[in-house]
Coordinates of C-alpha atoms in Angstrom, one line a residue:
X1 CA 5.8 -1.7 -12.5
X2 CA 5.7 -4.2 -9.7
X3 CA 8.5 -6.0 -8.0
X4 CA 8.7 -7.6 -4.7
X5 CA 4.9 -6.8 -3.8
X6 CA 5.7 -3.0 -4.7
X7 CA 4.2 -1.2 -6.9
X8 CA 6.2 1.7 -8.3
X9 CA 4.7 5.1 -8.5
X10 CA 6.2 7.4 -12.3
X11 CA 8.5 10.0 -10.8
X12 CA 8.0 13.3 -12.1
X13 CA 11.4 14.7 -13.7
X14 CA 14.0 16.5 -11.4
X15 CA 14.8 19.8 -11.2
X16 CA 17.2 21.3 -13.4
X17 CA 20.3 21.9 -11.7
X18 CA 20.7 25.6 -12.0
X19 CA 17.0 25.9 -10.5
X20 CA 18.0 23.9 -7.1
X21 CA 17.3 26.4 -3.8
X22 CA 19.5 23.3 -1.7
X23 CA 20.9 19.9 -2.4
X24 CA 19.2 18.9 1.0
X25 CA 15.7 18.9 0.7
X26 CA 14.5 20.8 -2.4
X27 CA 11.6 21.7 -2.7
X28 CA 8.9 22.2 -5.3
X29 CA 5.3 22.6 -4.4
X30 CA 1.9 22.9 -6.2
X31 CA -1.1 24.2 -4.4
X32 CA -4.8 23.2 -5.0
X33 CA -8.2 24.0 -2.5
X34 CA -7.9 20.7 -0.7
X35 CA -3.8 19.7 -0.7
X36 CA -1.0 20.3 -1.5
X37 CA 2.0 18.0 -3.1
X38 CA 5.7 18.8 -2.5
X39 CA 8.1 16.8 -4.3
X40 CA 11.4 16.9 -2.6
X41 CA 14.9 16.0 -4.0
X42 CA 18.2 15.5 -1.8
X43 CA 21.8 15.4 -4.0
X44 CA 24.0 14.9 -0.8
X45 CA 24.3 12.7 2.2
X46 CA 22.8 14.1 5.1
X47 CA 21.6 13.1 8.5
X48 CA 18.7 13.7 10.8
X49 CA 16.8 16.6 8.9
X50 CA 13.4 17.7 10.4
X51 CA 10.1 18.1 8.4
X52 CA 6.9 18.5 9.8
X53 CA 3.5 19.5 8.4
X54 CA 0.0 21.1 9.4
X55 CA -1.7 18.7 7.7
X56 CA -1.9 14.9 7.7
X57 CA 0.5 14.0 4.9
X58 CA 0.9 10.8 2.4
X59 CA 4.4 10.5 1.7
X60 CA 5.6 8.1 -1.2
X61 CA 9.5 7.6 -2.0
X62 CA 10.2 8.0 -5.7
X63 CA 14.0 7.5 -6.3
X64 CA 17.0 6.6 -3.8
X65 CA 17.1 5.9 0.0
X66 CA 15.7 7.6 2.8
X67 CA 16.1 6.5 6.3
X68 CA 13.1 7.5 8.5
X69 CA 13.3 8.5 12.2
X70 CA 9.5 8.9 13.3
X71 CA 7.3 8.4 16.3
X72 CA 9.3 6.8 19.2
X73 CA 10.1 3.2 16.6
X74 CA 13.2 2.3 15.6
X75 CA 14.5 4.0 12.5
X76 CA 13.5 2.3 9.3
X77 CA 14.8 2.0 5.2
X78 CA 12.4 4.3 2.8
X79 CA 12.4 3.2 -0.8
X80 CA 10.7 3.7 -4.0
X81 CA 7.8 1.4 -3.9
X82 CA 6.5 2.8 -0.3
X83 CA 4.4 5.0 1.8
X84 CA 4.1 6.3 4.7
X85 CA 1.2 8.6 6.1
X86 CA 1.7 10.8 9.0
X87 CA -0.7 12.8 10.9
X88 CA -0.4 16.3 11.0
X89 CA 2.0 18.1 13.0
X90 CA 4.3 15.2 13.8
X91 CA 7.8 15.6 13.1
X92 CA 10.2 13.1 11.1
X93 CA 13.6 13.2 11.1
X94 CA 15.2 11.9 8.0
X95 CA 18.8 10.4 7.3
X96 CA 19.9 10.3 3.1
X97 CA 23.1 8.0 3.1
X98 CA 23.2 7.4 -0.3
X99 CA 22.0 11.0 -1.5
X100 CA 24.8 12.5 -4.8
X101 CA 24.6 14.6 -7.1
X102 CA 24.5 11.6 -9.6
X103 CA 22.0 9.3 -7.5
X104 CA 19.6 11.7 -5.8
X105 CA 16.6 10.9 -3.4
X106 CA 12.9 12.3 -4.4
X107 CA 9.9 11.8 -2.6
X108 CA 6.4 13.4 -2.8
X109 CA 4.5 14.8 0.5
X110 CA 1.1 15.1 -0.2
X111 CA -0.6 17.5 2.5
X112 CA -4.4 16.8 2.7
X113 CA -7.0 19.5 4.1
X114 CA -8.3 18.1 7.7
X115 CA -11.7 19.1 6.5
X116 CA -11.2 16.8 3.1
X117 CA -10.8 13.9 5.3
X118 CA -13.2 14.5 8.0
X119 CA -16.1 14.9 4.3
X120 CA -14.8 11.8 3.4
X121 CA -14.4 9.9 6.2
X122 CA -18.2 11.2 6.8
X123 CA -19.6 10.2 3.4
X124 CA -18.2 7.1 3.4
X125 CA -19.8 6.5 6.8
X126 CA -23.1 7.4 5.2
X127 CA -23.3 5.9 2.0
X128 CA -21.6 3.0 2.3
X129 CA -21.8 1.4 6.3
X130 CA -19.5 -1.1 7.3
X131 CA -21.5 -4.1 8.2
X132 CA -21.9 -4.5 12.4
X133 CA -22.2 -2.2 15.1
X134 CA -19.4 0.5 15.5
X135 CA -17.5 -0.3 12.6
X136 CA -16.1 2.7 10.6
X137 CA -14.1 3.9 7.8
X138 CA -11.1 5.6 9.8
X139 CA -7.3 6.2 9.0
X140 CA -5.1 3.7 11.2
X141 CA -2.6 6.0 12.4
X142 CA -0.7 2.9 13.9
X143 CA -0.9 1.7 10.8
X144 CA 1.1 3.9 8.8
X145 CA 3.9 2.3 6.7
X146 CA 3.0 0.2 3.7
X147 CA 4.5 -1.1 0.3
X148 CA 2.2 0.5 -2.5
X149 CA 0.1 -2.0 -4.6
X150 CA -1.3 -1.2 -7.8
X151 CA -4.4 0.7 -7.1
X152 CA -2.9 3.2 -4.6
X153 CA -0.3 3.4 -7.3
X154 CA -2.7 4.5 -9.6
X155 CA -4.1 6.5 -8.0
X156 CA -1.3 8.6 -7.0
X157 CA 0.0 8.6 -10.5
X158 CA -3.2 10.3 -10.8
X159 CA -3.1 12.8 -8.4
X160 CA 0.3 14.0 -9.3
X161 CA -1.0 13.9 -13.2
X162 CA -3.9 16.6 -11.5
X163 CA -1.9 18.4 -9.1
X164 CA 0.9 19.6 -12.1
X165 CA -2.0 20.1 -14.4
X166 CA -3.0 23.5 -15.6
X167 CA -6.5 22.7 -16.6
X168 CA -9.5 24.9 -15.1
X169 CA -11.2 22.2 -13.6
X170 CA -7.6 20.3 -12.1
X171 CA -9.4 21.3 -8.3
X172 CA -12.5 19.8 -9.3
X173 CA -10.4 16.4 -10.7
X174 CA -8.2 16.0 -7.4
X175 CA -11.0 16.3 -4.9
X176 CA -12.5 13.3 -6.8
X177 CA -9.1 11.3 -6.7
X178 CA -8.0 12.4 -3.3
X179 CA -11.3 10.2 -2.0
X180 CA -10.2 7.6 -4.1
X181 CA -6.7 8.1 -2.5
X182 CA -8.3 8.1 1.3
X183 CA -10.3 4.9 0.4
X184 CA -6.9 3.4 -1.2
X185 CA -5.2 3.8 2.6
X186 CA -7.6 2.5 4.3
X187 CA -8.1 -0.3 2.1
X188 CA -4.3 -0.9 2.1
X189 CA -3.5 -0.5 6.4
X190 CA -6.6 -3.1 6.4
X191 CA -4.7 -5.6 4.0
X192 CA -1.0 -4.6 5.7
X193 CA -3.0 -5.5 9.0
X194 CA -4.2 -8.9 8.0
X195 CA -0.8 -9.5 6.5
X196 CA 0.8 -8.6 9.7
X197 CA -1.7 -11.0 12.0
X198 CA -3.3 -7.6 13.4
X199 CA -6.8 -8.0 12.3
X200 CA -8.4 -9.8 14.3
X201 CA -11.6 -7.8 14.5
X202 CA -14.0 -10.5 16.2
X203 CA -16.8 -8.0 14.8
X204 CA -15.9 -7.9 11.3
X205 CA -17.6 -10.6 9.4
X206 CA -14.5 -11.3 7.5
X207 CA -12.6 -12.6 10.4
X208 CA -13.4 -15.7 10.7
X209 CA -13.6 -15.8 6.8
X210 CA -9.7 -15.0 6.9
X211 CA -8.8 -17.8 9.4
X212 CA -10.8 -20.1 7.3
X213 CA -9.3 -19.8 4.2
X214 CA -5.6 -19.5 5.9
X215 CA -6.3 -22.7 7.4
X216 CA -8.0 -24.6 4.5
X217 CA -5.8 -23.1 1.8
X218 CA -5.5 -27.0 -0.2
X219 CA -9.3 -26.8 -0.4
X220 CA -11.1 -25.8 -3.4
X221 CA -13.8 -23.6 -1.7
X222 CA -16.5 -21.3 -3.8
X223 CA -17.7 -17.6 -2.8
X224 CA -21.0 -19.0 -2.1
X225 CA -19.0 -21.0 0.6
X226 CA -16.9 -18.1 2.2
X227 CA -20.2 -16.1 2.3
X228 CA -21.5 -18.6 4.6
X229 CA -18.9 -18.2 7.1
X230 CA -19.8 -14.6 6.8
X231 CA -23.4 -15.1 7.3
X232 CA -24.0 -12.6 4.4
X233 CA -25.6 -13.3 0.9
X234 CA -23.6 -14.1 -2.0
X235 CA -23.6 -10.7 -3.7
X236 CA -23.2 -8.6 -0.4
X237 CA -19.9 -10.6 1.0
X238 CA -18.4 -9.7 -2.3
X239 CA -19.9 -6.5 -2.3
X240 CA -18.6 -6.1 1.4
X241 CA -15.0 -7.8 1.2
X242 CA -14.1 -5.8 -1.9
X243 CA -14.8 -2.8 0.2
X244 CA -12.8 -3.6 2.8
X245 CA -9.8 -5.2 1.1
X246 CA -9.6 -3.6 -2.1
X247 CA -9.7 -6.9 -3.7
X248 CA -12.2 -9.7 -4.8
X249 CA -12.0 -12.5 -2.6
X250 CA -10.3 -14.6 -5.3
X251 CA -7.6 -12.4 -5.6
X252 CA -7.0 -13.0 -1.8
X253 CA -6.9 -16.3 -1.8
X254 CA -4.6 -16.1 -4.7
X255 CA -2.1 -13.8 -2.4
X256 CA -2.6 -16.3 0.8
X257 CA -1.3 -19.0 -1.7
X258 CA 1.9 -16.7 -3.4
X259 CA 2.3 -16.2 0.0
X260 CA 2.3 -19.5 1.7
X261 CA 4.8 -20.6 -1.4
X262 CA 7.3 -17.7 -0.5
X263 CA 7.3 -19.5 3.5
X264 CA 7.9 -23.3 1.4
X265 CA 10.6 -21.9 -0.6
X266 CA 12.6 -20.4 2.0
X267 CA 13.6 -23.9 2.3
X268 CA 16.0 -25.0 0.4
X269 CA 15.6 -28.9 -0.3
X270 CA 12.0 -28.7 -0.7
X271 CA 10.9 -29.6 -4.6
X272 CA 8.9 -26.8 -6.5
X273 CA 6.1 -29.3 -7.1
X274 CA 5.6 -30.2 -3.6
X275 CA 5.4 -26.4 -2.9
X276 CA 3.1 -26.0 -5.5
X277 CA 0.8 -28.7 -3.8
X278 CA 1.1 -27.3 0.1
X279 CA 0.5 -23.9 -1.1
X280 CA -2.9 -25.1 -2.7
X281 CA -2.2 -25.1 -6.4
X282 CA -3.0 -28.1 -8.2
X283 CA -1.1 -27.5 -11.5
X284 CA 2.2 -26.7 -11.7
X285 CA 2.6 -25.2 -14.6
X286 CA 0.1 -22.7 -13.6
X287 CA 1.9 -21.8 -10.4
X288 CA 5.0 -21.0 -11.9
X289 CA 3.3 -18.8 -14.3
X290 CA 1.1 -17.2 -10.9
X291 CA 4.5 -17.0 -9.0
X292 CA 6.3 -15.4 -11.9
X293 CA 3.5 -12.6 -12.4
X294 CA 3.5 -11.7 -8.8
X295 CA 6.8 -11.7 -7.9
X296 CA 8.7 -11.3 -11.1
X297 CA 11.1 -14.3 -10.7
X298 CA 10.4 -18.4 -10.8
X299 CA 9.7 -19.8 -7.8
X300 CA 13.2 -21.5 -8.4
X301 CA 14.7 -18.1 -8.5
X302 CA 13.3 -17.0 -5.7
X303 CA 14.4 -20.3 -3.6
X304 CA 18.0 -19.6 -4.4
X305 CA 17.7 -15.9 -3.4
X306 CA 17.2 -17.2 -0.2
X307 CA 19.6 -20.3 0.3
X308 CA 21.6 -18.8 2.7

């Protein structure tokens, strides 16, 4: 399910009541070679509860409110829909306003082996180099909350499907996944950072391949034309921004556009057809259908949301 650029990950069933340790914080946990996934649940309001982990940990909300206290930032809201991935041995403090025995929070905490990541990090380094001189697959630790999109969705669904599993070979199944997982971050912090205006690597080929298309977003440019800003062939600037983005450069372009729209319609007198033409659509039928899929309302919708 998506709504609001979120992706929504299945939450596993609570506990049954008469198995609950606490109503702060309980605690359920299933151990494999190379992680470990907790899924917590909280069934009364609290405030300012520690947690830490050993291990760097990828946190996903599932159901209810959290409020998160972490690094020296200011305090944010933690819903279904998000991550967050901190490294290990950092401490959070978390507030549950809403937390009842009727409308409980539950969140997963995935904590992933050090030595996992480093082989990853590694083998991705080896087999597939990021084009230019000291460029790297790495975690962004600056980078480290994010709404969920539909392949890290997946592929957490996934991992929780293998971590609850009792199949023989469920250790063998999540070491597969949890690289897919560690490539789904980093893909993900690299989109949140273009999103943001952080990524301004002047290194990274698609830099100026970004700027170009944010600028020229009325134009109706081909691959073999955005590979050209890249200085790259055809096949390997697909090859490359798919890899980096964890999207085809059409489906960027697409988002640029949704986006742009969501800007236009923030204004309430503007007509839906002239937003369909500044955001670079050329039929309007078509963008409504686009918008809709994306966001889940009309464009229309969506400019009365925001008429203040």
């Amino acid at each position: 399910m998506i709504t609001n650029n979120r992706a929504f990950i299945n939450p596993p069933q609570l506990s049954n009541e008469k198995s609950l340790k606490t109503l702060v914080e309980n605690r359920t946990v299933y151990s494999l070679n190379h992680c470990e996934l907790n899924l917590f649940e909280t069934y009364e309001s609290s405030a300012l509860v520690p947690l830490k982990f050993n291990d760097l940990v990828v946190t996903s909300m599932l159901r209810g409110k959290k409020v998160m206290h972490l690094f020296d930032d200011p305090s944010f809201e933690y819903l279904p829909g998000e991550t967050v991935v901190i490294p290990s041995k950092v401490e959070m403090k978390i507030d549950f306003p809403e937390a009842t025995l009727d409308n409980p929070t539950q969140c997963l905490a995935l904590a992933i082996d050090q030595t996992k990541i480093s082989d990853t990090l590694h083998f991705l380094n080896e087999r597939y180099p990021k084009e230019g001189n000291n460029q790297f697959w790495h975690l962004n630790y600056q980078n480290y909350f994010f709404y969920n999109n539909v392949e890290l969705t997946t592929t957490i669904n996934k991992l929780i499907k293998e971590c609850m599993s009792t199949s023989i070979t469920k250790d063998v199944l999540a070491d597969l996944t949890l690289q897919e997982l560690l490539i789904r971050i980093i893909q993900t912090q690299t989109s949140k950072a273009i999103d943001d205006g952080l990524f301004s690597d002047p290194k990274n080929p698609i830099t100026p391949v970004i700027e170009f298309i944010r600028l020229n977003l009325k134009e109706n440019f081909t691959i073999k034309h955005l590979s050209e800003k890249a200085c790259m062939s055809t096949a390997s600037f697909y090859r490359f921004f798919k890899r980096e983005l964890g999207q085809s450069p059409i489906e960027f372009i697409i988002d640029e556009k949704i986006r742009c729209a969501k800007q236009l319609l923030k204004n309430p007198t503007i007509q839906i057809n002239e937003v369909c033409y500044l955001s670079g659509f050329e039929d309007c039928n078509y963008f409504i259908r686009l918008f809709k899929k994306h966001e889940g309302i009309t464009p229309k919708q969506y400019q009365l949301l925001h008429v203040n």
